[in-house]
mmCIF file of C-alpha atoms in Angstrom:
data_model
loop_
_atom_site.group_PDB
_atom_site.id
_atom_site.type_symbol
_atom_site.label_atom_id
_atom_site.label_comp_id
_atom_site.label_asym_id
_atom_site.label_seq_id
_atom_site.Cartn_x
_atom_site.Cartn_y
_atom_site.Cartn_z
ATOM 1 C CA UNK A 151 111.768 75.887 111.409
ATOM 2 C CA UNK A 152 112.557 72.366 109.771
ATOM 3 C CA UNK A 153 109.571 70.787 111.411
ATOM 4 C CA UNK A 154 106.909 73.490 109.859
ATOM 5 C CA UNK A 155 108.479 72.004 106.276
ATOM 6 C CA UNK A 156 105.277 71.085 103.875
ATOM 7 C CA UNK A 157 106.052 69.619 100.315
ATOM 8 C CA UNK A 158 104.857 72.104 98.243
ATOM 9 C CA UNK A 159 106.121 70.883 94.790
ATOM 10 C CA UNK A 160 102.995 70.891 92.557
ATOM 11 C CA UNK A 161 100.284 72.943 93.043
ATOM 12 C CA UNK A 162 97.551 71.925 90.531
ATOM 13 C CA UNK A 163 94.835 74.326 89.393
ATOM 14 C CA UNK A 164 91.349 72.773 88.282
ATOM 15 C CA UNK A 165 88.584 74.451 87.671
ATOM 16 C CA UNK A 166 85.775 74.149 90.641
ATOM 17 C CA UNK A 167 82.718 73.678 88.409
ATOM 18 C CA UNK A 168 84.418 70.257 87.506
ATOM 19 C CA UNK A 169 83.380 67.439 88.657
ATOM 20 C CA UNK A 170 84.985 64.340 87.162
ATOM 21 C CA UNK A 171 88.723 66.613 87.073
ATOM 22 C CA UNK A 172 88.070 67.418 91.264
ATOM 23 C CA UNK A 173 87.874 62.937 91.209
ATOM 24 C CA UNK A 174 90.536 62.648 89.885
ATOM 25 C CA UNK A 175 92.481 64.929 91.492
ATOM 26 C CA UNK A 176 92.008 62.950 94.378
ATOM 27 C CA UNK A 177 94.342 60.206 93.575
ATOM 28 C CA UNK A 178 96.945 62.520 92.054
ATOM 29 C CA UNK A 179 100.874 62.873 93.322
ATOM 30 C CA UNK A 180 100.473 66.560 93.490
ATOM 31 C CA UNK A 181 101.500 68.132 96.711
ATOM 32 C CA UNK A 182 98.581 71.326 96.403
ATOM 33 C CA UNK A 183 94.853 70.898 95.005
ATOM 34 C CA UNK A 184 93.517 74.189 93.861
ATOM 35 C CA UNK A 185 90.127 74.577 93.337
ATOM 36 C CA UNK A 186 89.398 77.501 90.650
ATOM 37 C CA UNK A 187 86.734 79.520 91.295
ATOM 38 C CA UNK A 188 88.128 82.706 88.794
ATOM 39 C CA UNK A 189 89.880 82.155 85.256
ATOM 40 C CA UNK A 190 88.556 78.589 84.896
ATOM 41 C CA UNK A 191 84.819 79.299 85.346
ATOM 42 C CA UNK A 192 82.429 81.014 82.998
ATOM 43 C CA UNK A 193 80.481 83.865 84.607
ATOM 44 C CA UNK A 194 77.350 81.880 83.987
ATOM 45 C CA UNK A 195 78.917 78.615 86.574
ATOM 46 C CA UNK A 196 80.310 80.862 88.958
ATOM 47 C CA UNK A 197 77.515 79.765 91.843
ATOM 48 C CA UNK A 198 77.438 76.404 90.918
ATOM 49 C CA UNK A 199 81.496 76.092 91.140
ATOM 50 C CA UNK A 200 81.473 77.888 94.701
ATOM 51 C CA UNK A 201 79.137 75.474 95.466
ATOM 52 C CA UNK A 202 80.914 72.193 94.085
ATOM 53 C CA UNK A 203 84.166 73.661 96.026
ATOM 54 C CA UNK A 204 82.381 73.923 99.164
ATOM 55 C CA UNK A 205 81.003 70.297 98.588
ATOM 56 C CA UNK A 206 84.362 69.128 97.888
ATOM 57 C CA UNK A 207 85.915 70.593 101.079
ATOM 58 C CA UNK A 208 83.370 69.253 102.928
ATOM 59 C CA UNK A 209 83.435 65.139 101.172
ATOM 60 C CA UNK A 210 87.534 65.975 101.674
ATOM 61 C CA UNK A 211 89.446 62.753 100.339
ATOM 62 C CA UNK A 212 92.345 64.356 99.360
ATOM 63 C CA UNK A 213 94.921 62.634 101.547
ATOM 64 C CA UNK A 214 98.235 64.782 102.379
ATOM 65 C CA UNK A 215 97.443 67.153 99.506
ATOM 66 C CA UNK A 216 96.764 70.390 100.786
ATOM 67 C CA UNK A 217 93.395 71.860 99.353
ATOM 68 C CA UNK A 218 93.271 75.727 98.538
ATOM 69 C CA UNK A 219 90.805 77.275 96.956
ATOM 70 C CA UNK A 220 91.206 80.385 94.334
ATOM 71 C CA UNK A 221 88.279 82.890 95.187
ATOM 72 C CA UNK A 222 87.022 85.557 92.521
ATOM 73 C CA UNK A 223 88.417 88.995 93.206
ATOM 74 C CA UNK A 224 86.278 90.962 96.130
ATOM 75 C CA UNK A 225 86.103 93.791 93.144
ATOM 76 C CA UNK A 226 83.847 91.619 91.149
ATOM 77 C CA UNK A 227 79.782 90.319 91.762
ATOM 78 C CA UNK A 228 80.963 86.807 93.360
ATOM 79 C CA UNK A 229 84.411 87.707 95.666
ATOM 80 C CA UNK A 230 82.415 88.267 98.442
ATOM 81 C CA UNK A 231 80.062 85.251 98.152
ATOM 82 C CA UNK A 232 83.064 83.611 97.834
ATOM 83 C CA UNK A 233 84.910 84.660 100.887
ATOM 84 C CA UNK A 234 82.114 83.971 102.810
ATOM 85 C CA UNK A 235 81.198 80.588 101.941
ATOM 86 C CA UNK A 236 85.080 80.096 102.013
ATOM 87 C CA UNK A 237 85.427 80.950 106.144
ATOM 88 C CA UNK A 238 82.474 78.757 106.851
ATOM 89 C CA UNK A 239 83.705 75.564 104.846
ATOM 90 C CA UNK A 240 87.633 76.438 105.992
ATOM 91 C CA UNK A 241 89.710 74.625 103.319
ATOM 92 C CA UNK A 242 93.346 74.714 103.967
ATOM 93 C CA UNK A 243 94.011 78.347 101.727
ATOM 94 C CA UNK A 244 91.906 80.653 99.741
ATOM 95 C CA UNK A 245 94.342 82.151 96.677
ATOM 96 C CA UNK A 246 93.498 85.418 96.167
ATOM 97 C CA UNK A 247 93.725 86.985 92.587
ATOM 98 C CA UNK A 248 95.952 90.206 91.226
ATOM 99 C CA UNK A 249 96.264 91.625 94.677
ATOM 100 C CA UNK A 250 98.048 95.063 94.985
ATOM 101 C CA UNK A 251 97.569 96.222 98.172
ATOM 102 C CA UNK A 252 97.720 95.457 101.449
ATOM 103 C CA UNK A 253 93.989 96.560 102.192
ATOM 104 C CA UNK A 254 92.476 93.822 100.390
ATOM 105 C CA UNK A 255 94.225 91.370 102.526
ATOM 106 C CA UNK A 256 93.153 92.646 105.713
ATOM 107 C CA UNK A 257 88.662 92.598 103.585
ATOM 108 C CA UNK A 258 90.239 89.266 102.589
ATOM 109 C CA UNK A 259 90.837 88.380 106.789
ATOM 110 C CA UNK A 260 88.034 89.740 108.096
ATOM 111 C CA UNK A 261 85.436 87.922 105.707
ATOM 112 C CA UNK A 262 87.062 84.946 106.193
ATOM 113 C CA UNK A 263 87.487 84.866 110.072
ATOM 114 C CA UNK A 264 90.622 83.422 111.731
ATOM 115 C CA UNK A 265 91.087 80.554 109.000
ATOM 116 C CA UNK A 266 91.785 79.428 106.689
ATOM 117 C CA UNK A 267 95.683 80.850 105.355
ATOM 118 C CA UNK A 268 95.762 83.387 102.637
ATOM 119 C CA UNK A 269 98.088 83.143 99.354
ATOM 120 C CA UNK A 270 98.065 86.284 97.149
ATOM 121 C CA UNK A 271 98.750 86.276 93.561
ATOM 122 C CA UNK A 272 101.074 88.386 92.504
ATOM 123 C CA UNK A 273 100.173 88.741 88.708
ATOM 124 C CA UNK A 274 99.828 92.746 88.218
ATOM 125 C CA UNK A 275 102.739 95.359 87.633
ATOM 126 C CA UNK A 276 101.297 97.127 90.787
ATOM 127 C CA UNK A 277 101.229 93.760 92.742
ATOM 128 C CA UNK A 278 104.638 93.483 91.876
ATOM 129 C CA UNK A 279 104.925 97.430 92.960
ATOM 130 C CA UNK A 280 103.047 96.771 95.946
ATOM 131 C CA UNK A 281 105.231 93.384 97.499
ATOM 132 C CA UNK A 282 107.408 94.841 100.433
ATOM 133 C CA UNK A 283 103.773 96.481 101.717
ATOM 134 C CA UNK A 284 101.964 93.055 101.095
ATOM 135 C CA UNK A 285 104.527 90.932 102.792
ATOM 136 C CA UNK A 286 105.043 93.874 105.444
ATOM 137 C CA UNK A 287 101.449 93.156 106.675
ATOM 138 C CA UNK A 288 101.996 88.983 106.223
ATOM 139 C CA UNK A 289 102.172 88.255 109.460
ATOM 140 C CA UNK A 290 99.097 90.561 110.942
ATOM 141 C CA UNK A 291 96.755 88.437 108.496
ATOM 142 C CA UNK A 292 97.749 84.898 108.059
ATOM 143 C CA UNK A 293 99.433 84.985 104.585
ATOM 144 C CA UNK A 294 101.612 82.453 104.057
ATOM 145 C CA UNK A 295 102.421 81.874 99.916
ATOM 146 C CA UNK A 296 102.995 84.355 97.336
ATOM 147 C CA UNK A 297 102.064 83.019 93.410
ATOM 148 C CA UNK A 298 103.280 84.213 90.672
ATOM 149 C CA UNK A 299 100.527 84.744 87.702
ATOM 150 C CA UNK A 300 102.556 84.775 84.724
ATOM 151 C CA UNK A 301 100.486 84.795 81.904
ATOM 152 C CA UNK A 302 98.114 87.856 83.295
ATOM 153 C CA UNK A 303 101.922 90.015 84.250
ATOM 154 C CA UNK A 304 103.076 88.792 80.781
ATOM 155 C CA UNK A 305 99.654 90.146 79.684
ATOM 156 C CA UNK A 306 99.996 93.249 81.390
ATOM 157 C CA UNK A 307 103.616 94.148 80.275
ATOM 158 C CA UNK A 308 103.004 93.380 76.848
ATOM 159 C CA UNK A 309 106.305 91.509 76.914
ATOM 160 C CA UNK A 310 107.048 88.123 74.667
ATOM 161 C CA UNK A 311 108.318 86.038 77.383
ATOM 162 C CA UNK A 312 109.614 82.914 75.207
ATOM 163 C CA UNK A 313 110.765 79.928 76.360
ATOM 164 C CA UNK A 314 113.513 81.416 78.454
ATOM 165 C CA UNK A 315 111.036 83.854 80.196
ATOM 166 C CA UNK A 316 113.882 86.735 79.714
ATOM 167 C CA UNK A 317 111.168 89.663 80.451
ATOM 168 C CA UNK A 318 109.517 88.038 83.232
ATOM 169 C CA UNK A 319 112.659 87.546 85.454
ATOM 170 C CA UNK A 320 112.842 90.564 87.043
ATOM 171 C CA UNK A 321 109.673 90.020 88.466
ATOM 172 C CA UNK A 322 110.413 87.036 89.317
ATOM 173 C CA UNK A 323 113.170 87.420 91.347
ATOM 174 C CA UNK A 324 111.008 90.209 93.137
ATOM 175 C CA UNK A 325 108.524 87.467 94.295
ATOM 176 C CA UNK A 326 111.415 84.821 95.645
ATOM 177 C CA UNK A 327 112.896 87.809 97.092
ATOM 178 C CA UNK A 328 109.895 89.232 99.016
ATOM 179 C CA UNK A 329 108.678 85.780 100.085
ATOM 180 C CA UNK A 330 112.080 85.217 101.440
ATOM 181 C CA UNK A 331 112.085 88.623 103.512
ATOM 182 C CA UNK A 332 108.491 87.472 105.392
ATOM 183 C CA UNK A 333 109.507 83.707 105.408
ATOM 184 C CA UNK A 334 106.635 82.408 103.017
ATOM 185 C CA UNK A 335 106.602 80.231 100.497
ATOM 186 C CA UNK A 336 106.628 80.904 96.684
ATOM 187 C CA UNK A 337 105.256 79.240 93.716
ATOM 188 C CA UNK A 338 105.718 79.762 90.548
ATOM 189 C CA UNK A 339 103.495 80.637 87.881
ATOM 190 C CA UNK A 340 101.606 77.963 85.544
ATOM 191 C CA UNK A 341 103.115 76.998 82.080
ATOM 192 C CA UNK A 342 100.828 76.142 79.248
ATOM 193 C CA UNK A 343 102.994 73.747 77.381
ATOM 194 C CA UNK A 344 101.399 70.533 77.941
ATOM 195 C CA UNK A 345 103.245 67.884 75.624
ATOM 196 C CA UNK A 346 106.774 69.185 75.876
ATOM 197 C CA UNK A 347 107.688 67.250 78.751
ATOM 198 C CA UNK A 348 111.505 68.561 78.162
ATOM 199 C CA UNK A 349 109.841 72.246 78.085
ATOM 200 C CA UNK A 350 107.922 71.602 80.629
ATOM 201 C CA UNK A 351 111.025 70.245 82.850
ATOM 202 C CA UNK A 352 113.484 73.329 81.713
ATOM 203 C CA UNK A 353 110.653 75.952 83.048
ATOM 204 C CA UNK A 354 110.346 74.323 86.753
ATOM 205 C CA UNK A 355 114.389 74.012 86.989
ATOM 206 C CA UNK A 356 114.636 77.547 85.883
ATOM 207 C CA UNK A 357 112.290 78.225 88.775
ATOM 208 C CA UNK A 358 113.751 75.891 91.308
ATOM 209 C CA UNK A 359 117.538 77.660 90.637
ATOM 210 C CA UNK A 360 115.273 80.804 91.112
ATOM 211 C CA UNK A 361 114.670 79.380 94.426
ATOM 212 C CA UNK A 362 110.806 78.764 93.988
ATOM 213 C CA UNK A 363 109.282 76.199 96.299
ATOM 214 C CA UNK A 364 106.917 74.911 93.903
ATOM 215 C CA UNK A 365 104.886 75.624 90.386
ATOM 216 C CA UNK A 366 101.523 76.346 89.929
ATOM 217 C CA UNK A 367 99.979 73.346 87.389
ATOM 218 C CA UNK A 368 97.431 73.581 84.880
ATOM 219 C CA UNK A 369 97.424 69.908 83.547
ATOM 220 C CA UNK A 370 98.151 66.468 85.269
ATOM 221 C CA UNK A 371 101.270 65.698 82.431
ATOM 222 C CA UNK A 372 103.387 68.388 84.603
ATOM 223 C CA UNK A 373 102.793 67.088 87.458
ATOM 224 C CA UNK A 374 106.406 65.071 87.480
ATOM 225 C CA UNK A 375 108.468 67.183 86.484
ATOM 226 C CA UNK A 376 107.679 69.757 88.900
ATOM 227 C CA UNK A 377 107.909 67.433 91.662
ATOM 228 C CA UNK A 378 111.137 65.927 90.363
ATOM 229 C CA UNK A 379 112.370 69.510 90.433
ATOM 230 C CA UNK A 380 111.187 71.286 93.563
ATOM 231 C CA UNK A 381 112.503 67.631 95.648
ATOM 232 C CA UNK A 382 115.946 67.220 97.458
ATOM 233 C CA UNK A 383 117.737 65.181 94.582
ATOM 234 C CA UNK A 384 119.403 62.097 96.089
ATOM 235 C CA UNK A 385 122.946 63.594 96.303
ATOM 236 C CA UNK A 386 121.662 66.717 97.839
ATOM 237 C CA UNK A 387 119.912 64.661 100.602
ATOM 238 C CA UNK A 388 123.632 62.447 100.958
ATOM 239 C CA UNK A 389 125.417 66.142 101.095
ATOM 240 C CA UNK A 390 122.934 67.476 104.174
ATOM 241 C CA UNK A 391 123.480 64.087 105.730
ATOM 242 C CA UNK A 392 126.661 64.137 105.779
ATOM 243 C CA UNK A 393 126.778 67.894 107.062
ATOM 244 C CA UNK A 394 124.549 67.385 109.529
ATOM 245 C CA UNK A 395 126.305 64.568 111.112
ATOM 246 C CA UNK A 396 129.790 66.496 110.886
ATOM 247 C CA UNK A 397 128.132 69.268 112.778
ATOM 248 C CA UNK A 398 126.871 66.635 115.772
ATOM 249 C CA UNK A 399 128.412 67.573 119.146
ATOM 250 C CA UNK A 400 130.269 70.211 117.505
ATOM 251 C CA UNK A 401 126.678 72.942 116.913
ATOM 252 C CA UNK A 402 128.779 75.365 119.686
ATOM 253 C CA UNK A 403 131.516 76.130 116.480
ATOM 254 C CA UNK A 404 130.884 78.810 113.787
ATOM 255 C CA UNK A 405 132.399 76.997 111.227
ATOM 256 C CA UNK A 406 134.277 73.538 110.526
ATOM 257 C CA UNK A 407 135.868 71.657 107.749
ATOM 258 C CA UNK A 408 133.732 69.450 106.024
ATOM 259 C CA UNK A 409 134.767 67.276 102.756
ATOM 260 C CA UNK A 410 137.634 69.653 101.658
ATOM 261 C CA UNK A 411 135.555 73.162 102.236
ATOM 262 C CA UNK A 412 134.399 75.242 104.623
ATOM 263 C CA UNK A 413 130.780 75.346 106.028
ATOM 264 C CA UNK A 414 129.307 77.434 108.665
ATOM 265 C CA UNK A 415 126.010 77.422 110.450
ATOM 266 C CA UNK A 416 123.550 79.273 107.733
ATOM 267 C CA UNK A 417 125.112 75.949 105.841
ATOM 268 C CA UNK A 418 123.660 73.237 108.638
ATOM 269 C CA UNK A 419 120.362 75.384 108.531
ATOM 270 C CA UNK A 420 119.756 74.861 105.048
ATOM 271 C CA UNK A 421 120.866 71.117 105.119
ATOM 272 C CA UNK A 422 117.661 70.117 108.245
ATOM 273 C CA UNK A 423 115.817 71.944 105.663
ATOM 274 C CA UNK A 424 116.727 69.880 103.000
ATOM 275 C CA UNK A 425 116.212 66.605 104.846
ATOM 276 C CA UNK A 426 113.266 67.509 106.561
ATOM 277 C CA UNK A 427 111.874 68.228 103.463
ATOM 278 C CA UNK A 428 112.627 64.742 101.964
ATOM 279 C CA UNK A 429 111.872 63.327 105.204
ATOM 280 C CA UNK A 430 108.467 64.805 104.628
ATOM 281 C CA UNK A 431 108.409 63.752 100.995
ATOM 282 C CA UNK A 432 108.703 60.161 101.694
ATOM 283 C CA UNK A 433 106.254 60.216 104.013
ATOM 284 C CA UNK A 434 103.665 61.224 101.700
ATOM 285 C CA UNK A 435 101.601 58.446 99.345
ATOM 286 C CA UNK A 436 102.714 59.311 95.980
ATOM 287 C CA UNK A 437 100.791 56.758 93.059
ATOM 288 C CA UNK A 438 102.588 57.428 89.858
ATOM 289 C CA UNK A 439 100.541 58.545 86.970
ATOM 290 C CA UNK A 440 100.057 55.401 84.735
ATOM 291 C CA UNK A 441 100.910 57.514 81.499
ATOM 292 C CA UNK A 442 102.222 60.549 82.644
ATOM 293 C CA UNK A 443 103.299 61.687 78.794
ATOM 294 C CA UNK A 444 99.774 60.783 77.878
ATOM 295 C CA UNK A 445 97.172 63.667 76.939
ATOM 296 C CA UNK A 446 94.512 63.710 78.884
ATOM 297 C CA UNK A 447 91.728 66.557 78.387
ATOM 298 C CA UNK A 448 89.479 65.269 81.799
ATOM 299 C CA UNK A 449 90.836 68.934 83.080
ATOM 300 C CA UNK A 450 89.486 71.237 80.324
ATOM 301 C CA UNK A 451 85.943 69.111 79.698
ATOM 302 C CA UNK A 452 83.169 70.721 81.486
#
């Protein structure tokens, strides 16, 4: 299990029909590159920004970041254009949007072909709804990430989910909890704060105690703080260390005594987890953003 562990951290949507932010986003320290094909394009650039994505796939350049791509929905004129230029130019994931049902996923697998992995978006009251049937039928078509979509389920229950995201929760919780059940990864959903870094840092601890892997990204400027909060902090690293090594030679007993309390096996689990996750971490190139307080609007200039 430990050795399947990807960084997943950051996940930073840009839209496809970018050019100069799809550059940049080479030399970013995200962990995930999403290439937006839906909410960030205007109806009018949807070809062009399939295209751009599949040219971008194909150049590559992106280093250890994984490279997903967010696909329109196969309900509108371009999700199947999509899907099929998608399967032929086999980036690493194709999101899809507001799915609710299990039946899309399995259009979604067989217009794509074996690869590449699917990650749904859970962003409707009916996706939300529909979760233990999505994640039931995980396995049988390769999806491996459930996304939150925040703003659209914010949308959709006409709640006013301030800073604390009281009304959203629930929901929430749902995700983590399904993701959990199947054994795929979760991400939470984008905030739109850009120049709050302390706002900014509050939302991805909320979601890391929520036990998100990662957050979805809509502007380099969050990029730290979600890493800072989705990585092993340095004493939780020196606390699975330190557990692990108390369990070596001794992996045949339940449970032993280690630093004044009691830990069992679920316990050494979760610590490999933890350091295989840092040992992964460190392993990846990670340039600092020069200014990473400073605004810059490279991601919303067409």
């Amino acid at each position: 299990m430990t050795n399947a562990v990807r960084p997943r951290r950051s996940a930073l949507f840009l839209p496809a029909s970018n050019a100069r932010a799809i550059e940049k986003a080479r030399t970013l320290p995200c962990d995930v590159v999403i290439l937006d094909l839906e909410d960030a394009v205007a109806p009018a650039q949807k070809e062009a920004a399939r295209a751009a994505a599949v040219a971008a796939i194909r150049d590559g350049g992106f280093g250890a970041r994984e490279l997903a791509v967010r696909a329109n929905a196969l309900d509108t004129p371009w999700g199947a254009d999509d899907l099929m230029a998608l399967g032929e130019a086999a980036p690493d994931a194709v999101v899809l949007p507001k799915l609710e049902d299990a039946a899309t996923l399995s259009r979604a697998r067989a217009a794509l072909g074996d690869r590449p992995a699917l990650w749904a978006m859970i962003e409707t009251c009916a996706g939300v709804l529909a979760l233990p049937a999505i994640v039931a039928a995980a396995a049988d078509h390769g999806l491996t990430a459930l996304v939150a979509g925040t703003n659209d389920l914010a949308r959709e229950l006409r709640c006013r989910a301030g800073p604390d995201r009281m009304p959203l929760l629930p929901a929430l919780g749902q995700i983590v909890l399904a993701a959990r059940a199947a054994g795929l990864v979760a991400l939470d959903g984008v905030i739109n704060t850009l120049d709050d870094q302390a706002a900014i840092a509050a939302e991805c601890a909320q979601a890391r105690a929520y036990g998100f892997d990662g957050k979805t990204l809509i502007h380099p400027a969050q990029i730290a703080a979600a890493n800072d909060a989705f990585g092993p902090a340095d004493a939780e690293v020196a606390a699975a260390r330190t557990l692990t090594a108390a369990f070596d030679g001794r992996e045949d007993e339940g449970a032993i005594r280690v630093d004044g309390r009691m830990v069992e096996r679920l316990h050494l689990e979760e610590a490999r987890r933890v350091l295989a996750l840092a040992e992964a971490i460190a392993a990846r190139d990670r340039p600092p953003l020069s200014h990473p307080n400073e605004r810059d609007d490279t991601y919303f200039r067409q």
